[in-house]
PDB file of C-alpha atoms in Angstrom:
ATOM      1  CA  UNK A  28      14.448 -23.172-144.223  1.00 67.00           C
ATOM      2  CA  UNK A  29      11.780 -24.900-146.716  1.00 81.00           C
ATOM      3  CA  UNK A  30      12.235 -27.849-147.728  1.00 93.00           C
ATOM      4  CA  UNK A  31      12.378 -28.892-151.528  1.00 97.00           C
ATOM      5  CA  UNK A  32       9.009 -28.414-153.030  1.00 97.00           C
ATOM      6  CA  UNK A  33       7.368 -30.568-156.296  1.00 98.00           C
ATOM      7  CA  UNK A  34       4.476 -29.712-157.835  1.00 97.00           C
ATOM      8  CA  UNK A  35       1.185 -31.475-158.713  1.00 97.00           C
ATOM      9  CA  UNK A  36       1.812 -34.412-155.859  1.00 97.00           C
ATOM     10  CA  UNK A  37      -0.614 -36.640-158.001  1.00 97.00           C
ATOM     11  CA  UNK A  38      -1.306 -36.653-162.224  1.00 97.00           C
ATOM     12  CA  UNK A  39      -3.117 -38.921-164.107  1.00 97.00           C
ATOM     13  CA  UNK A  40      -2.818 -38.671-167.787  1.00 97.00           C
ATOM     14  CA  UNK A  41      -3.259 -41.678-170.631  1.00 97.00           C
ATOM     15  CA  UNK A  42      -1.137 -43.077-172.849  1.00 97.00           C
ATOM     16  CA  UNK A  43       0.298 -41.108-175.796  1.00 97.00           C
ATOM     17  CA  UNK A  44       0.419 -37.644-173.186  1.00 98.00           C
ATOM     18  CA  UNK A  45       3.260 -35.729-172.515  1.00 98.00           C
ATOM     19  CA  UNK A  46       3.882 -34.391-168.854  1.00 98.00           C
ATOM     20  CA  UNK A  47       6.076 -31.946-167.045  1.00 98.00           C
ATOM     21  CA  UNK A  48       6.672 -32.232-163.617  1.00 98.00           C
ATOM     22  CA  UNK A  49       8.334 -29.035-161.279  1.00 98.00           C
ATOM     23  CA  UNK A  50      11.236 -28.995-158.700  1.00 98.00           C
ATOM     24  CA  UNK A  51      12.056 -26.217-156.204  1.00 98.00           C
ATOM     25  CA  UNK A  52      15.316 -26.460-154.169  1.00 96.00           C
ATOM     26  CA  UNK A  53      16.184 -25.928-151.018  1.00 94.00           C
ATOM     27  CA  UNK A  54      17.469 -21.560-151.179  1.00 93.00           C
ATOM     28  CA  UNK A  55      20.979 -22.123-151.730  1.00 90.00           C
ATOM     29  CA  UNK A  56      21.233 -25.767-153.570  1.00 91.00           C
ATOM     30  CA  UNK A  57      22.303 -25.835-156.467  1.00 91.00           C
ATOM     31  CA  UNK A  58      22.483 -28.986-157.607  1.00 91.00           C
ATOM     32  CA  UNK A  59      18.891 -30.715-158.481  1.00 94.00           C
ATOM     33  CA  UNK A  60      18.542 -34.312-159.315  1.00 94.00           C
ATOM     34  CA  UNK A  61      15.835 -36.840-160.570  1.00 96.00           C
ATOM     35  CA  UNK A  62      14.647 -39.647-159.815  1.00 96.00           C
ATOM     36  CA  UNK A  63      11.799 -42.774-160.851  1.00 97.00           C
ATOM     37  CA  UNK A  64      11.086 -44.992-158.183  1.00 97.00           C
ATOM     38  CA  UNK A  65       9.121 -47.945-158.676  1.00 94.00           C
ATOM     39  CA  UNK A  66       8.211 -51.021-156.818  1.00 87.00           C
ATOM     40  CA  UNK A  67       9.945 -53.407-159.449  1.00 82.00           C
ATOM     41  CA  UNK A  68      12.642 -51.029-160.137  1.00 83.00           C
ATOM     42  CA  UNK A  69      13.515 -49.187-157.116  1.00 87.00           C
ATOM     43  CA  UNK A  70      14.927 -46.009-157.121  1.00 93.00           C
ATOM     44  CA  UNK A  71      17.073 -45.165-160.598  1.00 93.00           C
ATOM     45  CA  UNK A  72      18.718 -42.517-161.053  1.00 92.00           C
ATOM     46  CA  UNK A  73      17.016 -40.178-164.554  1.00 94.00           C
ATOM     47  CA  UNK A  74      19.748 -36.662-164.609  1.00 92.00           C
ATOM     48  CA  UNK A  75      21.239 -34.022-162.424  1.00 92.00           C
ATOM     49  CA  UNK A  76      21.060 -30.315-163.287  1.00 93.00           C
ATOM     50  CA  UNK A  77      23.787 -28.415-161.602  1.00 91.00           C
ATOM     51  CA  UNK A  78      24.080 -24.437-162.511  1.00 90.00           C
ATOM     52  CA  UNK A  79      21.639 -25.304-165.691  1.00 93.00           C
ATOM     53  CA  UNK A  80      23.418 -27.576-167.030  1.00 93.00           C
ATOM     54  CA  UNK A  81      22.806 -31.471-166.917  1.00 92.00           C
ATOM     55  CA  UNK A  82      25.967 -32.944-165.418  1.00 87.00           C
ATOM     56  CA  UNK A  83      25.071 -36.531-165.387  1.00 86.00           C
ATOM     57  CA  UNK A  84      22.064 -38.843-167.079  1.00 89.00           C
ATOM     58  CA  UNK A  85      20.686 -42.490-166.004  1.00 89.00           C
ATOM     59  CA  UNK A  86      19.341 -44.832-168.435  1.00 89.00           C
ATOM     60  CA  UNK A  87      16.668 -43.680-169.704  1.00 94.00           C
ATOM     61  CA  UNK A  88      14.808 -42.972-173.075  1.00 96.00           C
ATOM     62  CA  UNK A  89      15.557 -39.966-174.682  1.00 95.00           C
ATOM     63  CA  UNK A  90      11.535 -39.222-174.058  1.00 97.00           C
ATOM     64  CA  UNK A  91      12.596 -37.860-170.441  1.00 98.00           C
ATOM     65  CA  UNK A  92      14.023 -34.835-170.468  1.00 97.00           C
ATOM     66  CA  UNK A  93      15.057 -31.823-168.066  1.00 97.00           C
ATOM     67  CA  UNK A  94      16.385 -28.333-167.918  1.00 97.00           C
ATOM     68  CA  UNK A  95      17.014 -26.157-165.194  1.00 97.00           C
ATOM     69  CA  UNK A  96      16.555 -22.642-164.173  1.00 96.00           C
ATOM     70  CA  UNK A  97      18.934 -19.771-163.441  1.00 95.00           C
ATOM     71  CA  UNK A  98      17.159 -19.541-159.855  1.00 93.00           C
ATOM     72  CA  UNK A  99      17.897 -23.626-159.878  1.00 94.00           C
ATOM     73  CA  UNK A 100      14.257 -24.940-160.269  1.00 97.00           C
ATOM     74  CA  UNK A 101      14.164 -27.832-162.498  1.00 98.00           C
ATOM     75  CA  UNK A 102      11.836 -29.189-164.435  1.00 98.00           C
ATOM     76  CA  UNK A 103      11.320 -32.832-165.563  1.00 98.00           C
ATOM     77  CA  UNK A 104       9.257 -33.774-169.102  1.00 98.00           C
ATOM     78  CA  UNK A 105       7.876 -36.823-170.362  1.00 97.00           C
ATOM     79  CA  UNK A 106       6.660 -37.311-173.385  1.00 95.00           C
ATOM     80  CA  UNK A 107       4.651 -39.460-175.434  1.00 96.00           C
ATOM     81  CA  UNK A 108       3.948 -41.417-171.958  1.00 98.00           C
ATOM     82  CA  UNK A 109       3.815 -45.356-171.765  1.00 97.00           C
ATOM     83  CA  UNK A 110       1.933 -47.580-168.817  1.00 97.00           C
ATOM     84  CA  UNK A 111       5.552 -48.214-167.329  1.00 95.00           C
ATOM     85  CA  UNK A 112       6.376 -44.659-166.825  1.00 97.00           C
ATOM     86  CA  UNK A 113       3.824 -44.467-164.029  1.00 97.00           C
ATOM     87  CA  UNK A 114       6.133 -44.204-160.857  1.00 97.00           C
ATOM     88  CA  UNK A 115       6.989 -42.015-158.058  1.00 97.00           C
ATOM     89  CA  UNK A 116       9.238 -38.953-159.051  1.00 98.00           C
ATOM     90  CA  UNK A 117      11.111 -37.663-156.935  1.00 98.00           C
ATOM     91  CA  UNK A 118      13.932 -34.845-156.869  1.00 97.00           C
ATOM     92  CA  UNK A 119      16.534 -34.335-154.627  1.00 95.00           C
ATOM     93  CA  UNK A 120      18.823 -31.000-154.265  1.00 94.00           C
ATOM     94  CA  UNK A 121      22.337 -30.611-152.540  1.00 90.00           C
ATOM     95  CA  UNK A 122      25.038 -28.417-152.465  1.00 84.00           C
ATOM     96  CA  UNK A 123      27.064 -30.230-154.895  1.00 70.00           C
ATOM     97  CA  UNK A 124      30.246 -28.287-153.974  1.00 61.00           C
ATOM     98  CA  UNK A 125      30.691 -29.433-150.839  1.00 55.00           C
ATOM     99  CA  UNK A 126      32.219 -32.891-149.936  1.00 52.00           C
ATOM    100  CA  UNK A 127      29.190 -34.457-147.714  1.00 59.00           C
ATOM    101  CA  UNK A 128      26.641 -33.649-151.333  1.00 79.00           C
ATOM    102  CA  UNK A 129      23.488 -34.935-148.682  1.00 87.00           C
ATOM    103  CA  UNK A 130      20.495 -35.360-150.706  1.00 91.00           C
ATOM    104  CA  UNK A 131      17.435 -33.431-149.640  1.00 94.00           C
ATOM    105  CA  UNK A 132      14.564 -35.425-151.644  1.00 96.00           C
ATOM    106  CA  UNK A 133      10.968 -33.698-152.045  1.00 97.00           C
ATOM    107  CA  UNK A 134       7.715 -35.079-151.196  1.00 97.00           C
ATOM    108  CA  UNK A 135       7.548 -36.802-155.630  1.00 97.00           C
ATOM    109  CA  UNK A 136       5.056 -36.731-157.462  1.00 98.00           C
ATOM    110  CA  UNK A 137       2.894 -39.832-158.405  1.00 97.00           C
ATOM    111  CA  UNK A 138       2.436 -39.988-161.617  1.00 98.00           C
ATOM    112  CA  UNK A 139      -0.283 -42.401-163.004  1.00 97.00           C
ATOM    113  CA  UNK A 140      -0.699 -43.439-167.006  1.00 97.00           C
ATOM    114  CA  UNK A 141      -4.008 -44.935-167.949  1.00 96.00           C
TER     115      UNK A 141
ATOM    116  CA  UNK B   9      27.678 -52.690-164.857  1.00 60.00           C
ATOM    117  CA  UNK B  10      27.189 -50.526-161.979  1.00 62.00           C
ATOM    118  CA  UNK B  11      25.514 -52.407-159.146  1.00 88.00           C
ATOM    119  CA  UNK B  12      24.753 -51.984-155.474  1.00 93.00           C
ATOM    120  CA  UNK B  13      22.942 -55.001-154.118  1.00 95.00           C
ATOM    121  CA  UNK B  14      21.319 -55.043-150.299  1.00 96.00           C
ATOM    122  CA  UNK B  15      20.352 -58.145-148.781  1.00 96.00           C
ATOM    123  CA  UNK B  16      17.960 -58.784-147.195  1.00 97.00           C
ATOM    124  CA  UNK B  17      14.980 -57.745-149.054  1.00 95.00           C
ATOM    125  CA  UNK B  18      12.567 -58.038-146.396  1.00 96.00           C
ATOM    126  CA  UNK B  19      13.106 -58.351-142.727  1.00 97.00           C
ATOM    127  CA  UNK B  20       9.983 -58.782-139.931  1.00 97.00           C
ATOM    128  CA  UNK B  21      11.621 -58.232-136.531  1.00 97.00           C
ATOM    129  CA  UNK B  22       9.674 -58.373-133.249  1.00 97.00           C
ATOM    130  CA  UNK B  23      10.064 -54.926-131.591  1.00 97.00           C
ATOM    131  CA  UNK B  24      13.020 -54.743-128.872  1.00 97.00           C
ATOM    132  CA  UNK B  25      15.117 -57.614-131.465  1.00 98.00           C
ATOM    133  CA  UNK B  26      18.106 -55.944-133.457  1.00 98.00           C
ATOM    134  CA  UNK B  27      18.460 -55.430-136.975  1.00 97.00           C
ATOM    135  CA  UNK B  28      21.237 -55.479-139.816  1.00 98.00           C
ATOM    136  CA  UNK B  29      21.006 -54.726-143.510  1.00 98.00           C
ATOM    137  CA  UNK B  30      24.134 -55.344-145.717  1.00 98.00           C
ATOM    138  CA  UNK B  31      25.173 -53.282-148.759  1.00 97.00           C
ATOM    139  CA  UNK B  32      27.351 -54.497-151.465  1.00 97.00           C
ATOM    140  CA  UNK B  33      28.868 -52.498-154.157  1.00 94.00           C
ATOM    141  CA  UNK B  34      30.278 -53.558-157.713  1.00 90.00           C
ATOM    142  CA  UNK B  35      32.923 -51.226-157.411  1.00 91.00           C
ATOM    143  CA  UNK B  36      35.220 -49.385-154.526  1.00 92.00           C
ATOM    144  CA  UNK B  37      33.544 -46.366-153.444  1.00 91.00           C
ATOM    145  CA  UNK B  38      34.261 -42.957-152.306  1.00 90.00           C
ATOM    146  CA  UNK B  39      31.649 -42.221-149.699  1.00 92.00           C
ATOM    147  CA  UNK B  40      28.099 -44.478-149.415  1.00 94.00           C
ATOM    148  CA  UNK B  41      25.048 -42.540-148.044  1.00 95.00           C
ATOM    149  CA  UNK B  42      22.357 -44.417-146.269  1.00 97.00           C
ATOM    150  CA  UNK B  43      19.043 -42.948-146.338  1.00 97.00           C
ATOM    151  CA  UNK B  44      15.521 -44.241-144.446  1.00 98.00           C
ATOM    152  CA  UNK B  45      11.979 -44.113-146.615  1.00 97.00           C
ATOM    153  CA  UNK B  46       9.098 -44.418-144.284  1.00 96.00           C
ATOM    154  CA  UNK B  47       5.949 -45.663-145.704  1.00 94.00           C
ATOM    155  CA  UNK B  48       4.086 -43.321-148.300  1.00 92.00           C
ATOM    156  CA  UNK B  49       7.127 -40.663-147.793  1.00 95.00           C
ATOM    157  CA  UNK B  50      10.284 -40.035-149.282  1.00 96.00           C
ATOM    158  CA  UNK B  51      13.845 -41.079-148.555  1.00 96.00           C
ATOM    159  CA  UNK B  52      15.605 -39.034-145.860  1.00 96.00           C
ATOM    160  CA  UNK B  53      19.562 -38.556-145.533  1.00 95.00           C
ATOM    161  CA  UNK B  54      20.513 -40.460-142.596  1.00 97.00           C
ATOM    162  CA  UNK B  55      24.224 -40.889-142.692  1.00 95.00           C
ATOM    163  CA  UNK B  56      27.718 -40.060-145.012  1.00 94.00           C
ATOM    164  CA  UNK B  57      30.563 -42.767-144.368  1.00 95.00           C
ATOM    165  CA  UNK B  58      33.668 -41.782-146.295  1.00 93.00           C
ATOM    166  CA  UNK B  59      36.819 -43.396-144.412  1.00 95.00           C
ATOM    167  CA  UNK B  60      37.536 -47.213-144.873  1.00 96.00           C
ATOM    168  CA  UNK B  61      36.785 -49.052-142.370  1.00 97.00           C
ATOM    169  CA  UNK B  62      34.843 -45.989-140.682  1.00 97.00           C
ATOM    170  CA  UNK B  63      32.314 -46.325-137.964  1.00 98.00           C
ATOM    171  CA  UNK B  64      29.767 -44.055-137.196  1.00 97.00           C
ATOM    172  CA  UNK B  65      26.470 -44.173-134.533  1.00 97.00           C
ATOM    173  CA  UNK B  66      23.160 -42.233-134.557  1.00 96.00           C
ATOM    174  CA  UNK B  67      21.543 -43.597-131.111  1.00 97.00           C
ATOM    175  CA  UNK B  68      20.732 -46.795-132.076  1.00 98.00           C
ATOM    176  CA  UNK B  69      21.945 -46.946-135.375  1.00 98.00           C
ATOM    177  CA  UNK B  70      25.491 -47.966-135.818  1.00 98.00           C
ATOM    178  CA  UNK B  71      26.997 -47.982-139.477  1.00 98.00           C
ATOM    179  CA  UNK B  72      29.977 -49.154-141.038  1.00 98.00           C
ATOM    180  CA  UNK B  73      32.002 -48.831-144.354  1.00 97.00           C
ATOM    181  CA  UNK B  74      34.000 -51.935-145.105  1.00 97.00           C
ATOM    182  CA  UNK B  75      37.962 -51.173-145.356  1.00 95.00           C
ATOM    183  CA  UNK B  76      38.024 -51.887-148.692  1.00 95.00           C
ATOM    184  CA  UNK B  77      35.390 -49.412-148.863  1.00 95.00           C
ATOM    185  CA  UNK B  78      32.632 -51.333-151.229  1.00 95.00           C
ATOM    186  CA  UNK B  79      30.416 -52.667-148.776  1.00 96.00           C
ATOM    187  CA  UNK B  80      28.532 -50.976-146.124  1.00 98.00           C
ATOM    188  CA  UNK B  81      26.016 -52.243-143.135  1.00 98.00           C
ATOM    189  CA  UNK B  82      23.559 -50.715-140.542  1.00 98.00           C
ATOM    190  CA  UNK B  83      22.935 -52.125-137.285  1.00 98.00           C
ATOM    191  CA  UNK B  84      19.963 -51.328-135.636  1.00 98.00           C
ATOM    192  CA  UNK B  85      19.684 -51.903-131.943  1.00 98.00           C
ATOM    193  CA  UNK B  86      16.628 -53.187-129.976  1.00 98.00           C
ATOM    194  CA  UNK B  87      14.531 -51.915-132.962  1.00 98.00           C
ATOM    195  CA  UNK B  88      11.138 -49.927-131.778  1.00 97.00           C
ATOM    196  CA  UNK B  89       8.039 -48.873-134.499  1.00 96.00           C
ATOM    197  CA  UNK B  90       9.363 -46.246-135.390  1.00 97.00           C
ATOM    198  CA  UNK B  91      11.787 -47.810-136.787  1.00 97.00           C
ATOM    199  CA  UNK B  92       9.718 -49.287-139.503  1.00 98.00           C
ATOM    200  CA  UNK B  93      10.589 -48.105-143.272  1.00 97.00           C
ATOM    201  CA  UNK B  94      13.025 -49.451-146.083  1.00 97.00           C
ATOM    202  CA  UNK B  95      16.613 -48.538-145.670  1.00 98.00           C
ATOM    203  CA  UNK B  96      18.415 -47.557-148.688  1.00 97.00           C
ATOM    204  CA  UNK B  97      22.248 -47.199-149.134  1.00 96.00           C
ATOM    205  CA  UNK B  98      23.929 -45.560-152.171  1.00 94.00           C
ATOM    206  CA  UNK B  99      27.000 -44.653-153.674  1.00 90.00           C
ATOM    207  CA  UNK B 100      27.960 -41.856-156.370  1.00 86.00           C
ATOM    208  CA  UNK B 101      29.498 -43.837-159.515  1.00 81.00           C
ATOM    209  CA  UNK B 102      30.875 -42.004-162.536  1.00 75.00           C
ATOM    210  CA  UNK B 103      28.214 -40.080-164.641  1.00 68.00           C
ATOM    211  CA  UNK B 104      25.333 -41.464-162.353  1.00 67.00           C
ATOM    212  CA  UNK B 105      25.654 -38.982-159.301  1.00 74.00           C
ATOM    213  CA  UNK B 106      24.096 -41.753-157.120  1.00 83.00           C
ATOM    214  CA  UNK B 107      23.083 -45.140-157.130  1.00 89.00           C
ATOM    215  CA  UNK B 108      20.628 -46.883-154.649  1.00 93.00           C
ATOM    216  CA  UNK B 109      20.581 -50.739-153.867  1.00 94.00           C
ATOM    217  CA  UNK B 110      16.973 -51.935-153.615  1.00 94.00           C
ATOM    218  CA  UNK B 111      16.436 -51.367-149.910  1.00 96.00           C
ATOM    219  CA  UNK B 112      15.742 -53.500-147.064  1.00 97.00           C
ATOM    220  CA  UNK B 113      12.184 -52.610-145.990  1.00 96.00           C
ATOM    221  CA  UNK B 114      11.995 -53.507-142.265  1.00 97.00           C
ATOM    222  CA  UNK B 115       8.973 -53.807-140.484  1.00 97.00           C
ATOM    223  CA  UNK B 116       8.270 -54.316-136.546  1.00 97.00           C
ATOM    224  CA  UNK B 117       5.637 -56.072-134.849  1.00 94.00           C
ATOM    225  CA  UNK B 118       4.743 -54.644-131.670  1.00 89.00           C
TER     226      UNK B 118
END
């Protein structure tokens, strides 16, 4: 089974830019959540998409957004991009309906702002 | 607010000593995850505790959910290289899905 899948791995845009970043699943999960990891920061939590709909949201500005697809690929926007949003991003897809929700996280994508 | 703190930060081990990281959550939790991030990767699910006062072991990896089920630790066991990585634990909280403590990024000198 393939693994979850995000797409570019590296970006390097400047300040002022918008950016959306892409999520495939693992065939089967549902559920597909975000996530900003820096070195200060660690790993916080942006929004889940289950069944296209956003079930929960981190703290974050309203300039990060998501949606997700009927075939459960998700899709993560920036915009108007500061210094501090360059990070890791990672996603993460699980079941969601089952009790033991284990997170399967994707490769991220590094995201620089110049 | 909603807080999961893991101590210690940083821990340098010489390879063959043992190794704990602690977990501490604001609130009492229904399961805690832990999940390994080796350098330049991503994390990866290691383990799902969900009973107080559970116990559960992975080779050399022993973990444990406190019984009143808001702290968590992971033992490892004459640690080797490959061991090397931070060590994240997190817990789902209301309208958060998960939240991660810090990490404990371990490192082992041959």
């Amino acid at each position: 089974k393939a693994g979850v899948t995000q797409t570019p791995r590296y970006l390097i845009k400047t300040r002022g830019q918008q950016v959306t970043l892409s999520c495939s699943p693992i065939s089967g999960h549902r559920s597909v959540s975000w996530y900003q990891q820096t070195p200060g920061q660690g790993l916080q939590f942006l929004f889940e998409y289950f069944s296209e709909t956003q079930r929960n949201k981190g703290n974050f500005p309203g300039r990060f957004s998501g949606r997700q697809f009927s075939n459960s690929r998700s899709e993560m926007n920036v915009s108007t991009l500061e210094l501090g949003d360059s990070a890791l991003y990672l996603c993460a897809s699980s079941f969601r309906d089952r009790r033991d929700n284990e997170q399967f996280f994707g490769p991220g994508t590094r995201l620089t702002v110049l | 607010g909603q807080q999961v703190m893991q101590i210690p930060q940083y821990q340098h081990v010489q390879e063959g000593e043992d190794f704990t990281t602690y977990c501490n959550s604001s609130t009492t939790l229904s399961n805690i995850q832990w999940y390994k991030q080796r350098p330049g990767g991503h994390p990866v699910f290691l383990i799902q505790l969900v009973k107080s006062g559970e116990v559960k072991k992975q080779k050399r990896l022993t973990f444990q959910f406190g019984e009143a089920k808001k702290n968590s630790s992971l033992h490892i066991t004459a640690t080797q290289t490959t061991d090397v990585g931070t060590y994240f634990c997190a817990g789902p909280f209301y309208g958060q899905n998960f939240v991660f403590g810090p990490g404990t990024r371990l490192s082992v000198l041959p």
